[in-house]
mmCIF file with all atom_site columns, C-alpha atoms in Angstrom:
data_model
loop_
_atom_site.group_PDB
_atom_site.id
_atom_site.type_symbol
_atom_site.label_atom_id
_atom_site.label_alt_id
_atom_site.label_comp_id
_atom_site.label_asym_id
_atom_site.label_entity_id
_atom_site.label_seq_id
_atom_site.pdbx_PDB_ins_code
_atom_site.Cartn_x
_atom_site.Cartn_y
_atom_site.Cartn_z
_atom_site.occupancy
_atom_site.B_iso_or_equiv
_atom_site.pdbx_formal_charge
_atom_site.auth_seq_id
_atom_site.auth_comp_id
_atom_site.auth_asym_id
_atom_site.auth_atom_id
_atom_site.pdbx_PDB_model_num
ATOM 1  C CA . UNK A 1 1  ? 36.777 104.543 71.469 1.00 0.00 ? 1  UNK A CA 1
ATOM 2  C CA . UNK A 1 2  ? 38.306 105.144 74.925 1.00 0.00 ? 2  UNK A CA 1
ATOM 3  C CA . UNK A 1 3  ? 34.616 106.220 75.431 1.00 0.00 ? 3  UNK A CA 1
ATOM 4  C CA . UNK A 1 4  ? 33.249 101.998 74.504 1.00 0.00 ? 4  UNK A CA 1
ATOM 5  C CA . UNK A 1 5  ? 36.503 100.766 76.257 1.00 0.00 ? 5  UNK A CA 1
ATOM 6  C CA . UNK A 1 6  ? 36.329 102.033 79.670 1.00 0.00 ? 6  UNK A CA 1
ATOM 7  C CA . UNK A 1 7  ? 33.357 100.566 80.777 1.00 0.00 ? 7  UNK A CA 1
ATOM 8  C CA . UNK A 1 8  ? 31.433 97.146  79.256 1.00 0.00 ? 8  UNK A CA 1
ATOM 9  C CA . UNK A 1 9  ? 27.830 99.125  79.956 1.00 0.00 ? 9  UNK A CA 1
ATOM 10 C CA . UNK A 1 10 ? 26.231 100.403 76.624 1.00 0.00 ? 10 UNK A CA 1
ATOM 11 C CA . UNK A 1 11 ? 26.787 103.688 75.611 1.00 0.00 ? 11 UNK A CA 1
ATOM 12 C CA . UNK A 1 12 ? 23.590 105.487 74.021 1.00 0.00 ? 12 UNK A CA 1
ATOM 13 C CA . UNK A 1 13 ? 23.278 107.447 71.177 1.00 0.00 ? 13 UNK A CA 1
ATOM 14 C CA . UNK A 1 14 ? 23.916 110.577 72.387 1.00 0.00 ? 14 UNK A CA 1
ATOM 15 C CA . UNK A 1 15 ? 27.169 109.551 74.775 1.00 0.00 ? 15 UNK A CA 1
ATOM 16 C CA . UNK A 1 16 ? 29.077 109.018 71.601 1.00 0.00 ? 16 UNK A CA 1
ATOM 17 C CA . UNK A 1 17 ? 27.822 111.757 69.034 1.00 0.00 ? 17 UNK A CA 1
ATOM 18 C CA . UNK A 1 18 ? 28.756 114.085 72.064 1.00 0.00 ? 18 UNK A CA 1
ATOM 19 C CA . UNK A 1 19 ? 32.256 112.479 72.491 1.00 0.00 ? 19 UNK A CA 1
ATOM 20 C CA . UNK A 1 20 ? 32.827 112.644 68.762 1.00 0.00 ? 20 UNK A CA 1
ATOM 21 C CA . UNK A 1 21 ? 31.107 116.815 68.606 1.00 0.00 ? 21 UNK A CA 1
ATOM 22 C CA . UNK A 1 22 ? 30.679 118.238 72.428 1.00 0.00 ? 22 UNK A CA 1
ATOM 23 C CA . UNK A 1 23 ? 28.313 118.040 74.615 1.00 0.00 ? 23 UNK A CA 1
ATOM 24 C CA . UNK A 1 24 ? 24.929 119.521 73.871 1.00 0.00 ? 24 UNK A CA 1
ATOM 25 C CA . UNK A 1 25 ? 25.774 119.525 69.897 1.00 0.00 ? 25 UNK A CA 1
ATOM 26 C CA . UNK A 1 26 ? 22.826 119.800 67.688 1.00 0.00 ? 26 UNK A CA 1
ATOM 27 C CA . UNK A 1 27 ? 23.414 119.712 63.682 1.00 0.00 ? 27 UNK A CA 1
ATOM 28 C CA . UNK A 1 28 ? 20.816 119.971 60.986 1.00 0.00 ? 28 UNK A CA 1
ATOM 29 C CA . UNK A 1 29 ? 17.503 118.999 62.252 1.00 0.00 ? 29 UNK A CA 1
ATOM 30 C CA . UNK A 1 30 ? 18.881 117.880 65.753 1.00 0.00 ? 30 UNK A CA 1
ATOM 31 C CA . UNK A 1 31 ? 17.188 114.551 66.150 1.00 0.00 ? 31 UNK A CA 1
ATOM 32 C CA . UNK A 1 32 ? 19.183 112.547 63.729 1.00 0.00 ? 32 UNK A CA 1
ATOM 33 C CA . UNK A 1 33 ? 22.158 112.079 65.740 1.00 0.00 ? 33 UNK A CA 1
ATOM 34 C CA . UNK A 1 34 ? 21.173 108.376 66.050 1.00 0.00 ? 34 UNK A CA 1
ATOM 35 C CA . UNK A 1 35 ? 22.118 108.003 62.305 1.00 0.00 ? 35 UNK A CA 1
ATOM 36 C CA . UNK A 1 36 ? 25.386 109.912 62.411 1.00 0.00 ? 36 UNK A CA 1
ATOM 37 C CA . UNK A 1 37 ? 26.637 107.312 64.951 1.00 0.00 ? 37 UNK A CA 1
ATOM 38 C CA . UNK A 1 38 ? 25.550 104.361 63.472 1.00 0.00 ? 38 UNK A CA 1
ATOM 39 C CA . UNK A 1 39 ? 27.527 105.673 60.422 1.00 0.00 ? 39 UNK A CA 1
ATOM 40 C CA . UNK A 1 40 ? 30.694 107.071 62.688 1.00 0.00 ? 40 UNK A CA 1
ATOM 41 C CA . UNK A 1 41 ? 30.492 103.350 64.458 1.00 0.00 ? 41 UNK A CA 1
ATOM 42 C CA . UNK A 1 42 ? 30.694 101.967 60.685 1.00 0.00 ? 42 UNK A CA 1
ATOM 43 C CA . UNK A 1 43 ? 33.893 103.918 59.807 1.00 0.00 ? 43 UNK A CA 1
ATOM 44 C CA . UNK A 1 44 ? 35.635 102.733 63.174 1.00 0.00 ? 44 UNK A CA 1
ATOM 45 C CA . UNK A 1 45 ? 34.109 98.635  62.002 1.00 0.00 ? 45 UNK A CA 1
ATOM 46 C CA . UNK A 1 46 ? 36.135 98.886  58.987 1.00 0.00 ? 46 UNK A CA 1
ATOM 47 C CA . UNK A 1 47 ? 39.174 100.348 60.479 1.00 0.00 ? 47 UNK A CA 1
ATOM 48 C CA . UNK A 1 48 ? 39.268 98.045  62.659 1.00 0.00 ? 48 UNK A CA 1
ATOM 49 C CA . UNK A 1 49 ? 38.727 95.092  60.451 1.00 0.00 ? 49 UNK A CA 1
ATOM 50 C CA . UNK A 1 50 ? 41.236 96.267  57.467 1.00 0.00 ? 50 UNK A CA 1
ATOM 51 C CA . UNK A 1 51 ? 43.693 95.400  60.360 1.00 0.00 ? 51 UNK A CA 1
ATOM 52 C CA . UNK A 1 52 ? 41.661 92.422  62.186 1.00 0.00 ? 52 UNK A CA 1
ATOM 53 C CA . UNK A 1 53 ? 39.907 90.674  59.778 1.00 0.00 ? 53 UNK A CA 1
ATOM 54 C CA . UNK A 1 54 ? 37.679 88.808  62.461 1.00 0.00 ? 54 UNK A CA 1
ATOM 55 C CA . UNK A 1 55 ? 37.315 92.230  64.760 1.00 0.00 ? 55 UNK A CA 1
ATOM 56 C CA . UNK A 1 56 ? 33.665 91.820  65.894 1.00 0.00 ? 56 UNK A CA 1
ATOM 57 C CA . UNK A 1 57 ? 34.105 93.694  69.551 1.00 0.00 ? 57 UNK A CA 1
ATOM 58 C CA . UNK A 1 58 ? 31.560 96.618  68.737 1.00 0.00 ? 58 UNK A CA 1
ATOM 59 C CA . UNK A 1 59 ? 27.920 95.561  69.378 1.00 0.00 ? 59 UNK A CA 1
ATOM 60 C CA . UNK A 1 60 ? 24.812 97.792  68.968 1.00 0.00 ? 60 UNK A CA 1
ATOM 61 C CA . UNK A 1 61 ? 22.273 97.664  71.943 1.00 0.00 ? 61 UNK A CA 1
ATOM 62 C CA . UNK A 1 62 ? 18.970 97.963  69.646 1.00 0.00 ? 62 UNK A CA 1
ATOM 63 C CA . UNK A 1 63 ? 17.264 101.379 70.590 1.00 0.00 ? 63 UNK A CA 1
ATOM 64 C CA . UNK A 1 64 ? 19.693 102.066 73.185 1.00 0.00 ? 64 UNK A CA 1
ATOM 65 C CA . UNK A 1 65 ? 23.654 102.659 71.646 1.00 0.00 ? 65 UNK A CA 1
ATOM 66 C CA . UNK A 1 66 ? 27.021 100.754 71.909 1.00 0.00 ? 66 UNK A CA 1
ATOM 67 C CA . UNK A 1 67 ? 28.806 98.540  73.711 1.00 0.00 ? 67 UNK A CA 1
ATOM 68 C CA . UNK A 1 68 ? 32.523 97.066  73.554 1.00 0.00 ? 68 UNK A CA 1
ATOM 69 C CA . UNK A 1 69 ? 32.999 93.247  74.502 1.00 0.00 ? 69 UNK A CA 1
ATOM 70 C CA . UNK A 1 70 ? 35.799 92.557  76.080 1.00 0.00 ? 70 UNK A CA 1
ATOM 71 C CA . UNK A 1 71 ? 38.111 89.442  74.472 1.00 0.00 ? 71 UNK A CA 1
#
């Protein structure tokens, strides 16, 4: 998260899976990462909400990644 906090730019794809891995990580076919973020981003959604039921500060940037809005 400190990753989508410290700056209000999106993050892509690829910022975060290599945040959540390391840098360069490739797993099964290598170009799926997209899809293991989008379901990482959905764990952290609910997390979030089971303690903020109105949490909406994650956005996706269509094509591009993340992005945190500030309050």
């Amino acid at each position: 998260m400190t990753l989508l906090v410290s700056d209000a730019s999106p993050q892509t794809y690829r910022a975060i899976y290599d945040t959540v891995h390391f840098a360069g990580f490739i797993a099964g076919a290598g170009g799926d990462y997209p899809t293991n973020v989008r379901a990482f981003m959905r764990r952290v959604r609910q997390k979030f909400v089971a303690v903020d039921p109105g949490f909406s500060a994650i956005k996706n940037v269509r094509l591009v990644g993340y992005r945190w809005l500030a309050p």
